[in-house]
Coordinates of C-alpha atoms and ligand atoms in Angstrom, one line a residue:
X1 CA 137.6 112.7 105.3
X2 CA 137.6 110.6 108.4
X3 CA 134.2 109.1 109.6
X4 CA 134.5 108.8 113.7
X5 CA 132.5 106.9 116.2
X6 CA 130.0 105.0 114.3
X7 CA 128.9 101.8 113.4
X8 CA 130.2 101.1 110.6
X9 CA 129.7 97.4 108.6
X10 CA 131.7 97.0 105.9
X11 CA 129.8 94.1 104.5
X12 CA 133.1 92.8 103.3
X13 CA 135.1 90.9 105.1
X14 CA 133.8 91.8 108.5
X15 CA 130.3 91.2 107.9
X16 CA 128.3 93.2 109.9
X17 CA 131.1 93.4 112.9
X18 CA 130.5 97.0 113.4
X19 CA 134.0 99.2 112.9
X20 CA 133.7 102.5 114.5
X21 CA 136.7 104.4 111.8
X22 CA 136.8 105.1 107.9
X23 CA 138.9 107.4 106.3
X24 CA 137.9 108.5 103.0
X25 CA 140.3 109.7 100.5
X26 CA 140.2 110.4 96.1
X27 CA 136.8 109.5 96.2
X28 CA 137.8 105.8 98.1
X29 CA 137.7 104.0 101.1
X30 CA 141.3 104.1 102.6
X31 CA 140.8 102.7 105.9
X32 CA 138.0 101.0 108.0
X33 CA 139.1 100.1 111.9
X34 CA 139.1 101.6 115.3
X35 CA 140.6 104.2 116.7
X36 CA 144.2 103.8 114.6
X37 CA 142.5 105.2 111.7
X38 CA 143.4 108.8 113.0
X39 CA 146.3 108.6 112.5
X40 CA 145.5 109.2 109.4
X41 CA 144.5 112.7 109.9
X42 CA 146.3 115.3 107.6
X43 CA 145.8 119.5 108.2
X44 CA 143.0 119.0 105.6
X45 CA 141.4 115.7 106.6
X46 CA 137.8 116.9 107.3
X47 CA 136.4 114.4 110.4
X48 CA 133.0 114.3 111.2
X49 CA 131.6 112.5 114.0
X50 CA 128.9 109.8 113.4
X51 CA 127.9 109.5 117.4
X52 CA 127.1 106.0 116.9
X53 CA 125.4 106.2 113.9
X54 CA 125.2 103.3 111.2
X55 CA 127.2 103.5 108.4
X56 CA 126.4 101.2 105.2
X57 CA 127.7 100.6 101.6
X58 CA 125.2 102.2 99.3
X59 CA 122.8 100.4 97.7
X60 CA 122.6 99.0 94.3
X61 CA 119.5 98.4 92.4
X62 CA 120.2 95.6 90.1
X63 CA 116.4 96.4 87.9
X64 CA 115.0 99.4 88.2
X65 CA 113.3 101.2 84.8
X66 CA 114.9 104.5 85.6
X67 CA 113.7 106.8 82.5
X68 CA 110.5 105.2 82.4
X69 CA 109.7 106.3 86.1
X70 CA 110.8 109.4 85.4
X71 CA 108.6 109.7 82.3
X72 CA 105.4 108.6 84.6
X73 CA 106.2 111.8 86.2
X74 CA 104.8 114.0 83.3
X75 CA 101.8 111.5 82.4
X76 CA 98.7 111.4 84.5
X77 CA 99.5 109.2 88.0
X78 CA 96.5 106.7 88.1
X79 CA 98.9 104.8 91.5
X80 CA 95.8 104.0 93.7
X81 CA 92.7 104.5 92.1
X82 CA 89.6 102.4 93.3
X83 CA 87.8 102.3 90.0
X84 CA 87.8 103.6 86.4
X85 CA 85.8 106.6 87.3
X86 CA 88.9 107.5 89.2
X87 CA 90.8 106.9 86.5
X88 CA 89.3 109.2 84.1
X89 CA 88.8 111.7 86.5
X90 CA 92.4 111.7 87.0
X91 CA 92.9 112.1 83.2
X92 CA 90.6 114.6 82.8
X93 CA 92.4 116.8 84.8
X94 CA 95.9 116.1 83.8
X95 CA 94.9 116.9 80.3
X96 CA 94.4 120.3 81.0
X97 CA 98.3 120.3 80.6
X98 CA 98.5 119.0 77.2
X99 CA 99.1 121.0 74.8
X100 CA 97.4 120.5 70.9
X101 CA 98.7 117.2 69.6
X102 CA 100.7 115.9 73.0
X103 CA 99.2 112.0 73.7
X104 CA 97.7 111.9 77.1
X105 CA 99.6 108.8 79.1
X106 CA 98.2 107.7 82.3
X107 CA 100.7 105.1 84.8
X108 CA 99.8 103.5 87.8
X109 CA 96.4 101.8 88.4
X110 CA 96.5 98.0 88.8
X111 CA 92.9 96.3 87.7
X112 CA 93.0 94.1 90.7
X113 CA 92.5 97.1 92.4
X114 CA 89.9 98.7 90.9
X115 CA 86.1 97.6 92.0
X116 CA 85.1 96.8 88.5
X117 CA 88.0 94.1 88.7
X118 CA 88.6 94.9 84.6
X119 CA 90.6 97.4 82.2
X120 CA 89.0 100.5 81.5
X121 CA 87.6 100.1 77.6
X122 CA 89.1 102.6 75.2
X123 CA 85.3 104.0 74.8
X124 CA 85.6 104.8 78.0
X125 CA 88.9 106.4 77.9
X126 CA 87.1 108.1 75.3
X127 CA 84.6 109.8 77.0
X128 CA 87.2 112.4 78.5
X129 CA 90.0 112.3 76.2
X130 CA 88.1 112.7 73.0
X131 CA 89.8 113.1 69.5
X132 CA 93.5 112.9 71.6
X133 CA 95.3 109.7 71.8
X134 CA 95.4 108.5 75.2
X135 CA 97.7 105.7 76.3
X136 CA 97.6 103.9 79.8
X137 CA 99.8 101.2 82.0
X138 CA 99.0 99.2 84.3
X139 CA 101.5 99.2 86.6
X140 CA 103.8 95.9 86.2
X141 CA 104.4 97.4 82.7
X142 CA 103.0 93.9 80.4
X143 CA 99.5 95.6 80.0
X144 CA 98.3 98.9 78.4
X145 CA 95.0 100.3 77.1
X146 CA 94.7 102.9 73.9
X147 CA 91.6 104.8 73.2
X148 CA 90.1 105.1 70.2
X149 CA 92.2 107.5 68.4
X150 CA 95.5 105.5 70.0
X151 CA 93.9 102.3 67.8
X152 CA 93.3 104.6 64.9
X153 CA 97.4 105.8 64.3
X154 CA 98.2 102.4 65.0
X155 CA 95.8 101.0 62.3
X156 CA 94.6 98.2 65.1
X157 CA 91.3 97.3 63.3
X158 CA 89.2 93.9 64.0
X159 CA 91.1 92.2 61.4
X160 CA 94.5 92.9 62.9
X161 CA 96.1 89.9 64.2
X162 CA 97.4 89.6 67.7
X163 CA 101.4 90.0 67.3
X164 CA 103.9 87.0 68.0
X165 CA 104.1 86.8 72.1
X166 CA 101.0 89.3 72.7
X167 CA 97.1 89.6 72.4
X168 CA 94.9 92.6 71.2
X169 CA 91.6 93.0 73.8
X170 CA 88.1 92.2 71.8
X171 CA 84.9 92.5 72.5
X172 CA 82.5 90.1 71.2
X173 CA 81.6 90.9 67.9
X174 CA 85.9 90.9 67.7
X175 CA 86.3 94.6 67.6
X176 CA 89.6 95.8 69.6
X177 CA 88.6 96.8 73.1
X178 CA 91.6 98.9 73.7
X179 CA 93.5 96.3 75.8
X180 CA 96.8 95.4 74.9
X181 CA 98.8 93.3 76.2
X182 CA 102.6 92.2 75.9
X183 CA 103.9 92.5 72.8
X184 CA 100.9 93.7 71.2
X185 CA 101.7 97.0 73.6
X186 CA 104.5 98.0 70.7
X187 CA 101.5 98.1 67.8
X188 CA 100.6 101.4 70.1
X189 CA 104.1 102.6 71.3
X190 CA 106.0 102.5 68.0
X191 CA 104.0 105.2 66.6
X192 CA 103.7 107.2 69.6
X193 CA 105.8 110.1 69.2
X194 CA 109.1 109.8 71.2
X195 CA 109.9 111.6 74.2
X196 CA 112.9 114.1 73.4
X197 CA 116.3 113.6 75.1
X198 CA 116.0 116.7 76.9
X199 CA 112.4 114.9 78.6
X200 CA 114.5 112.4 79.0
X201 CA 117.0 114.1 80.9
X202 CA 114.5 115.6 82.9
X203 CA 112.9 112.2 83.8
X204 CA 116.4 110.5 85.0
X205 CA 116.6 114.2 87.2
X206 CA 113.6 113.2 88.8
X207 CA 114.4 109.3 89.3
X208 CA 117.6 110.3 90.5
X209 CA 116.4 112.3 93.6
X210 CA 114.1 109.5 94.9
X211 CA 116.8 106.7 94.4
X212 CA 119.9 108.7 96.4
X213 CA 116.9 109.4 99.1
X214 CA 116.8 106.2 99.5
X215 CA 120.0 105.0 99.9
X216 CA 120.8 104.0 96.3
X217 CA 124.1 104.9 94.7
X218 CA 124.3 102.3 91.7
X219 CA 121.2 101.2 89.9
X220 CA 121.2 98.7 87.1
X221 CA 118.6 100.9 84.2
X222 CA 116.2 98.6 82.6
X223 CA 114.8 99.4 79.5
X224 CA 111.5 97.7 77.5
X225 CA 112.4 99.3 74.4
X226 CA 115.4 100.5 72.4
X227 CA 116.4 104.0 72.7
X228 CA 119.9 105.1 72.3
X229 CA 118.6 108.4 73.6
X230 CA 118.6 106.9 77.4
X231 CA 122.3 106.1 77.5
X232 CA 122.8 109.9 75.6
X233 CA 120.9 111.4 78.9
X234 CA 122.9 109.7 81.8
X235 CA 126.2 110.4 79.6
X236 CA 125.2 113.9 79.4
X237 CA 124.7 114.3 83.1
X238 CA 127.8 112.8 84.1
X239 CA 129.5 114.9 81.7
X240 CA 127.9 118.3 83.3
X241 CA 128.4 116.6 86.8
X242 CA 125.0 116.4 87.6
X243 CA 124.6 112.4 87.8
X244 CA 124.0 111.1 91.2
X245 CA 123.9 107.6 91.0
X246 CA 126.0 104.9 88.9
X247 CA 124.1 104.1 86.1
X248 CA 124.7 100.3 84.5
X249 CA 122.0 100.8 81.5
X250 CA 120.6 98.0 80.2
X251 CA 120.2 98.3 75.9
X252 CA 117.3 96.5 74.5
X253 CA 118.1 93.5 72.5
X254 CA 116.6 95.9 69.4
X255 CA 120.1 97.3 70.1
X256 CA 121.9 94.1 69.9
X257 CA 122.8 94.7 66.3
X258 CA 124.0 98.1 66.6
X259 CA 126.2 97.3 70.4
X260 CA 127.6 94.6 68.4
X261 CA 129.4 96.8 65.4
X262 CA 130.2 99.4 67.7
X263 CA 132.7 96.9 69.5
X264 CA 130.3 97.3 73.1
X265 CA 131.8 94.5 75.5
X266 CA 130.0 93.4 79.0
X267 CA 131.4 96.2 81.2
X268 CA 131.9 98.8 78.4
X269 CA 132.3 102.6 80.1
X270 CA 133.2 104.0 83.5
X271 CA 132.2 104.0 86.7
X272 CA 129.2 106.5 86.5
X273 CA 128.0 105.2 83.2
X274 CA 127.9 101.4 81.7
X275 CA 126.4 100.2 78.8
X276 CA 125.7 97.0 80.4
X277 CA 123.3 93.9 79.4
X278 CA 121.1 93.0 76.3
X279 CA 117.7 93.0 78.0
X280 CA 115.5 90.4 76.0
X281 CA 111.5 88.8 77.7
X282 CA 111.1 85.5 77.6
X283 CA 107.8 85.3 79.0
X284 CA 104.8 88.0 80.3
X285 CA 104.3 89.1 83.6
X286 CA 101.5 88.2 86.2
X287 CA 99.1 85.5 85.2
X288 CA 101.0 85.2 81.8
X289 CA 104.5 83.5 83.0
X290 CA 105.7 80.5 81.3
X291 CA 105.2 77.6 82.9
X292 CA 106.5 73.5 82.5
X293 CA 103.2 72.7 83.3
X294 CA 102.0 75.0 80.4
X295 CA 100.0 78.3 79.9
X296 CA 101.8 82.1 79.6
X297 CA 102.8 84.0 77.0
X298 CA 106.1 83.5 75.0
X299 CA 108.0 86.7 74.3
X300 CA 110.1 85.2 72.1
X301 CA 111.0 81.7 70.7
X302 CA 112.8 79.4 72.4
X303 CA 115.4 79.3 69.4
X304 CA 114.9 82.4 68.9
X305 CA 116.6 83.0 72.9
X306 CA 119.0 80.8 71.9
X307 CA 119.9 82.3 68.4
X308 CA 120.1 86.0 70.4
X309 CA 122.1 84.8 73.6
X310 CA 124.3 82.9 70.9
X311 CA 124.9 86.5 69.3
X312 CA 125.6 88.3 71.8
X313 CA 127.9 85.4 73.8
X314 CA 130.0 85.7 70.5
X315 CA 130.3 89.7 71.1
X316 CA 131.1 89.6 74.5
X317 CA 127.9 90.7 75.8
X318 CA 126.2 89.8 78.7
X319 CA 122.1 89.0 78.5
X320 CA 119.4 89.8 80.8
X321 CA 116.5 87.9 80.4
X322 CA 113.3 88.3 81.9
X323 CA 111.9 85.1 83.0
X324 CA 109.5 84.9 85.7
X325 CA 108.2 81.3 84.9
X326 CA 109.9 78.2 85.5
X327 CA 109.8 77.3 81.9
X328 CA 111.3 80.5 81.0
X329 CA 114.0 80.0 83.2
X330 CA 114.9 76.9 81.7
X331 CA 114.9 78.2 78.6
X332 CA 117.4 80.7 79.1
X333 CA 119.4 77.8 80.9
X334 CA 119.2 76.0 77.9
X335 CA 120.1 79.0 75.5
X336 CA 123.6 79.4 78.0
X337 CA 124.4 76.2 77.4
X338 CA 123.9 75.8 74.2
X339 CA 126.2 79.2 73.5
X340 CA 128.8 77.8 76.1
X341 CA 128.9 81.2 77.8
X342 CA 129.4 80.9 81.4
X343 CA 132.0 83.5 82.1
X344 CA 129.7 86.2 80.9
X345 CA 127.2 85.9 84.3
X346 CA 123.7 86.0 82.5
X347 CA 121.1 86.9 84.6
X348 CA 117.6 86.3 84.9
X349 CA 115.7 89.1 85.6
X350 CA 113.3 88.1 88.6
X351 CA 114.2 84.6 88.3
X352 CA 110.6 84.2 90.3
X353 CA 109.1 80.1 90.1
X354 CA 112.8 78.3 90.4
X355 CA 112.9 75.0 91.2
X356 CA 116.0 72.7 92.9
X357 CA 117.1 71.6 89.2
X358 CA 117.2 75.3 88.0
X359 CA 118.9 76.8 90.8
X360 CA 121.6 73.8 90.4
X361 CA 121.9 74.7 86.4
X362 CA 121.7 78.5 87.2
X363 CA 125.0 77.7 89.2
X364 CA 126.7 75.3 87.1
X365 CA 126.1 77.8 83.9
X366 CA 127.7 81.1 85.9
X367 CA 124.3 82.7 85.8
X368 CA 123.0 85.5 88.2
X369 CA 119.6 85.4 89.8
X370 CA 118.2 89.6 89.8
X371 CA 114.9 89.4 92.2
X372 CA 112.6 91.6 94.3
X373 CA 112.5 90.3 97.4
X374 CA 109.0 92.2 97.8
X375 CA 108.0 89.0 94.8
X376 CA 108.2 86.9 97.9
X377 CA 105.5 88.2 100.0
X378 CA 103.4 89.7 96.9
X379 CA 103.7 86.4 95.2
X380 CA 102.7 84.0 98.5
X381 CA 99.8 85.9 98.5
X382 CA 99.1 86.0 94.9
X383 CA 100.4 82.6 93.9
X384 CA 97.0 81.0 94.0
X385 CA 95.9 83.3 91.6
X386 CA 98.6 84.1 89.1
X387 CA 101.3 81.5 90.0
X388 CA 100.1 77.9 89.8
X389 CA 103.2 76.5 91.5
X390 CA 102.8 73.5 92.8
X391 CA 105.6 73.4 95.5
X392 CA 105.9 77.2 97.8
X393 CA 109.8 76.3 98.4
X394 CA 110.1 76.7 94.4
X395 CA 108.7 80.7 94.7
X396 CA 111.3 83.0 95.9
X397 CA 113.5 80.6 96.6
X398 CA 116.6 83.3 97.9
X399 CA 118.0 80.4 100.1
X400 CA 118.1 77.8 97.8
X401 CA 119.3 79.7 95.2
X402 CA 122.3 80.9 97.4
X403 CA 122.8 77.3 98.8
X404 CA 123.3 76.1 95.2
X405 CA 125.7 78.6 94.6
X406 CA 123.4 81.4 92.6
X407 CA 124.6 84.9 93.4
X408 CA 121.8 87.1 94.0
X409 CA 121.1 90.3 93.0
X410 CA 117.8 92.3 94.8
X411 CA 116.2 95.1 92.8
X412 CA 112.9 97.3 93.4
X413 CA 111.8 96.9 89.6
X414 CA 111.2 100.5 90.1
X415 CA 108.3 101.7 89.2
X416 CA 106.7 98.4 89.5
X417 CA 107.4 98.9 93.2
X418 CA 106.4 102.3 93.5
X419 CA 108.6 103.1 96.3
X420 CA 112.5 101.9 95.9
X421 CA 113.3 101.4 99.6
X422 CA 115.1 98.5 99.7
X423 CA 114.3 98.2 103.6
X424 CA 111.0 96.7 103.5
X425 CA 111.7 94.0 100.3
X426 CA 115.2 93.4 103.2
X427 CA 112.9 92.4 105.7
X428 CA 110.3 90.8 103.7
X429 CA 113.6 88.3 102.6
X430 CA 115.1 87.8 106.5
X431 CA 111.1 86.8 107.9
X432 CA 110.1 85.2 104.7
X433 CA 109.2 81.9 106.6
X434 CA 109.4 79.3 103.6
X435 CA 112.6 81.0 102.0
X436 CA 114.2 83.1 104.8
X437 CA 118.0 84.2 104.6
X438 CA 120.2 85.5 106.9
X439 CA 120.5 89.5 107.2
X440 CA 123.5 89.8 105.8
X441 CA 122.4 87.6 102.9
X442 CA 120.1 90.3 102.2
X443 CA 122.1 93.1 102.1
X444 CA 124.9 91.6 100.0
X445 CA 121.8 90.8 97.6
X446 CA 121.3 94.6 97.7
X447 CA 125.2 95.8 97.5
X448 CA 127.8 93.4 96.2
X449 CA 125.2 91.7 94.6
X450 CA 124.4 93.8 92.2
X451 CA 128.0 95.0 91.8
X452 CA 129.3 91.3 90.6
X453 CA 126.5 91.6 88.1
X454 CA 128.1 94.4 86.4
X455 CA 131.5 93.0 86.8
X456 CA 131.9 95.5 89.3
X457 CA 132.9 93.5 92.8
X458 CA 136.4 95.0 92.1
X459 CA 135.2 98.6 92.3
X460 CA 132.4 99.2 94.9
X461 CA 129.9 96.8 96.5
X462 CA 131.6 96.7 100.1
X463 CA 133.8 99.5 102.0
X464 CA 136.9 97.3 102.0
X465 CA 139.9 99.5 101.5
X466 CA 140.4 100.2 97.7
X467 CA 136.9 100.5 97.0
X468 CA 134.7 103.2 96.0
X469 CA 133.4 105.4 98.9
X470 CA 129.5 105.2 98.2
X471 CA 127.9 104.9 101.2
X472 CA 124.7 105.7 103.7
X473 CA 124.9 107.2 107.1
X474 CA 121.5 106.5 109.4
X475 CA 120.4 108.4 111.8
X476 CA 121.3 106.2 115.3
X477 CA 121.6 102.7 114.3
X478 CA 118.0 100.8 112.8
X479 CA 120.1 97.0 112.7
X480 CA 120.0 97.1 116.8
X481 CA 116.7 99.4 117.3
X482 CA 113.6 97.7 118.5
X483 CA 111.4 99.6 116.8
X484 CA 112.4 100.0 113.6
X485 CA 109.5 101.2 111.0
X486 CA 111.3 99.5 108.3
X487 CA 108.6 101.6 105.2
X488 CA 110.1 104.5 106.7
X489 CA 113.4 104.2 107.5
X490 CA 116.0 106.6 105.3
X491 CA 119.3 107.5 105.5
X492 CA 119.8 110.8 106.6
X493 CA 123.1 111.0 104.5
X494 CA 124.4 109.7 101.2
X495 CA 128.1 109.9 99.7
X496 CA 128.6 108.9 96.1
X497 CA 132.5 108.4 95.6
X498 CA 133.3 110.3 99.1
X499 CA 131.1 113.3 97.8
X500 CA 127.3 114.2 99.8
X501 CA 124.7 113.4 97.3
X502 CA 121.5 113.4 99.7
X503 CA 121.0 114.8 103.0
X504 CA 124.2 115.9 105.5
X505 CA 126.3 115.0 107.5
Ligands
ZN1 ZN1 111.4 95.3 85.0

């Protein structure tokens, strides 16, 4: 296939020097110039002319929960409720769904956002969900509340103390509200029955549609939990030919032990399916990031961290820790020194409060930085209430980071984004006026960026000659239009390996 008159950036050497030719051959870019690329035309070469539309490398999601969306999609969607009235409403009529025995789950409210500025109490939950278990999330996935009869299979009584790295709600006479936060969330979830591999499978169907709409062709598959079943479903679907996107899953550090006698190396699999990074927390989310100047919650121990990235350095597997905090960071700095790992390109996941000193270490120790650009304007906002960071330039810090030598990675954190679009978190990153970077800077964050993290820069990331032909096609070209609606803007086609995957052409 030969793609003609557009406006094509590579990303790669060019930058985003438009070329107007690509010729597309065994699923690979073989060509990317002007008009000489013709003359690679054979009898069979299909060309199709752009008419000046933009052509772009496909994107790559470097953290996004991909089962886990797709799961919210069979529980009750609580995404912009006003108040818990709303939110039992909303139950009350999903459950009429359920079948005898199914838990109800809920995903998507946010208690900032409701008017009683609180978590729903699980008497409430109650009230419509009666003898069922009921299970909700906040959205930002470090806070859930059970009902009643969620407590009662978990055995969560007032004498049950809170869990190493999380806290069990109480109300005043001590008696478990129903809030749970962190790791107290697993006293809940490890007696909830599993979802099978075929819901599973159903669930990555569903993410899979909204990520290629968007312009995603690789997406890095974070996980909270262990379940060997989520690497079974994408291996399943790229066997039947029915995965859309290139899946780099993330395994829970529960499945550190088991990665580790099955010979699992950083990079282990193909191109459609990795087994890719040890995912371990080091801190909570929101108002409960770890920071120097004290406060959060502590996942894990900090020799704990260095005890499990020691482990897994040893293997030959890579880590990806979720730090948010600036003590977190460090401490995942610390734990990579101490293992003496720095070909292995650690990563912090969302790497979010990062001082000067950090970014510097984060360089010197081969580590990867894997943000959301949309952290920047959510957290300028919301640093004086969750963040108490002393110095803006240390939030979000995408240009220091890359001046120090950090390669970035940008993710949605799908579904704590709700929408994956990396176009807005783009722009949020180019106008950001404390931490701005260039628009190229951006989009390498959200191509090869991601692709170095998996050890993939080789293979896809740019559309240099040799590399993998996943790419977007826009309608006209939105990096010269004035009036760009940049919540809106889609590709109107997607190629995955030279083959459509969304829209046409
Ligand atoms: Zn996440």
């Amino acid at each position: 296939m030969i793609l003609a008159g557009g406006r094509i950036r590579t990303l790669g050497r060019a930058g985003l020097n438009p070329q107007s030719h690509l010729a597309i051959a065994g699923g690979k870019v073989i060509a990317c110039g002007g008009r000489e690329v013709m003359s690679l035309r054979g009898p069979r070469t299909r060309v199709v002319d752009l008419n000046g539309s933009a052509v772009l490398p496909g994107f790559n999601d470097a953290h996004a929960h991909v089962v886990y969306y797709g799961l919210t999609r069979f529980a009750a969607d609580l995404t912009g409720v006003r108040g818990i009235d709303e939110i039992l409403d909303r139950l009350r009529e999903h459950s009429t769904g359920l079948k005898a025995g199914d838990w109800q789950q809920g995903m998507g409210y946010r208690t900032d956002e409701l008017t009683e500025r609180r978590q729903p109490h699980r008497t409430e939950l109650d009230r419509v969900t009666g003898e069922r278990p009921a299970f909700i999330d906040e959205r930002g996935g470090h806070a859930r509340v059970a009902n009643s009869a969620a407590l009662a299979a978990a055995g969560i009584k007032t004498d049950t103390p809170n869990p190493p790295g999380g806290r069990i709600g109480r109300d005043l006479n001590r008696a478990p509200n129903g809030l749970l936060l962190e790791s107290a969330m697993r006293l809940v979830a490890d007696v909830q029955p599993a979802p099978a591999l075929e819901r599973r499978i159903e669930g990555v169907l569903k993410a899979q549609d909204l990520l290629v709409s968007r312009g995603i062709t690789s997406v890095a598959a974070a996980v909270n939990r262990g379940f060997a079943d989520d690497l079974r479903a994408y291996e399943r679907l790229a066997c039947e030919g029915r995965l859309k996107v290139r899946v780099n899953e993330f395994l829970s550090w529960e499945l550190l032990e088991a990665a580790t006698s099955i010979g699992v190396r950083a990079g282990f699999g193909g191109s459609m399916v990795r087994a890719g990074p040890i995912k371990v927390f080091v801190d909570g989310g929101a108002e409960r990031v770890a920071m120097r100047s004290g406060g959060g919650v502590w996942r894990i121990t900090r020799e704990d961290l260095r005890e499990l990235v020691a482990r897994a350095s040893a293997a030959g597997l890579q880590v990806a820790a979720h730090a948010i905090g600036d003590a977190a960071i460090e401490a995942m700095c610390d734990a990579v020194e101490a293992a003496g790992a720095i070909d292995l390109r650690h990563r912090v996941e969302h790497c979010t409060i990062c001082p000067p000193d950090l970014q510097a270490r984060l360089a010197r120790l081969g580590m990867v930085a894997v943000m959301q650009p949309m952290a920047a304007r959510f957290g300028r906002v919301a640093s004086t209430i969750f963040f108490p960071v002393r110095d803006r330039k240390d939030l979000a810090p995408h240009r220091g980071l890359m001046r120090a030598g950090v390669p970035v990675a940008f993710s949605s954190d799908l579904p704590v984004t709700p929408d994956p679009s990396p176009w807005p978190g783009i722009r949020v990153a180019v106008e950001d006026q404390v931490n701005g970077i260039s628009l190229l800077a951006a989009l390498r964050a959200y191509t090869s960026g991601g692709a170095y993290a998996s050890f993939e820069e080789t293979i896809k990331g740019t559309l240099e000659p040799g590399l993998l032909a996943d790419l977007q096609v826009y309608r006209g070209d939105p990096l010269e239009g004035a009036n760009v609606n940049w919540e809106e803007l889609r590709p109107r086609a997607v190629l995955l390996g030279g083959t459509r995957v969304f829209g046409s052409l």
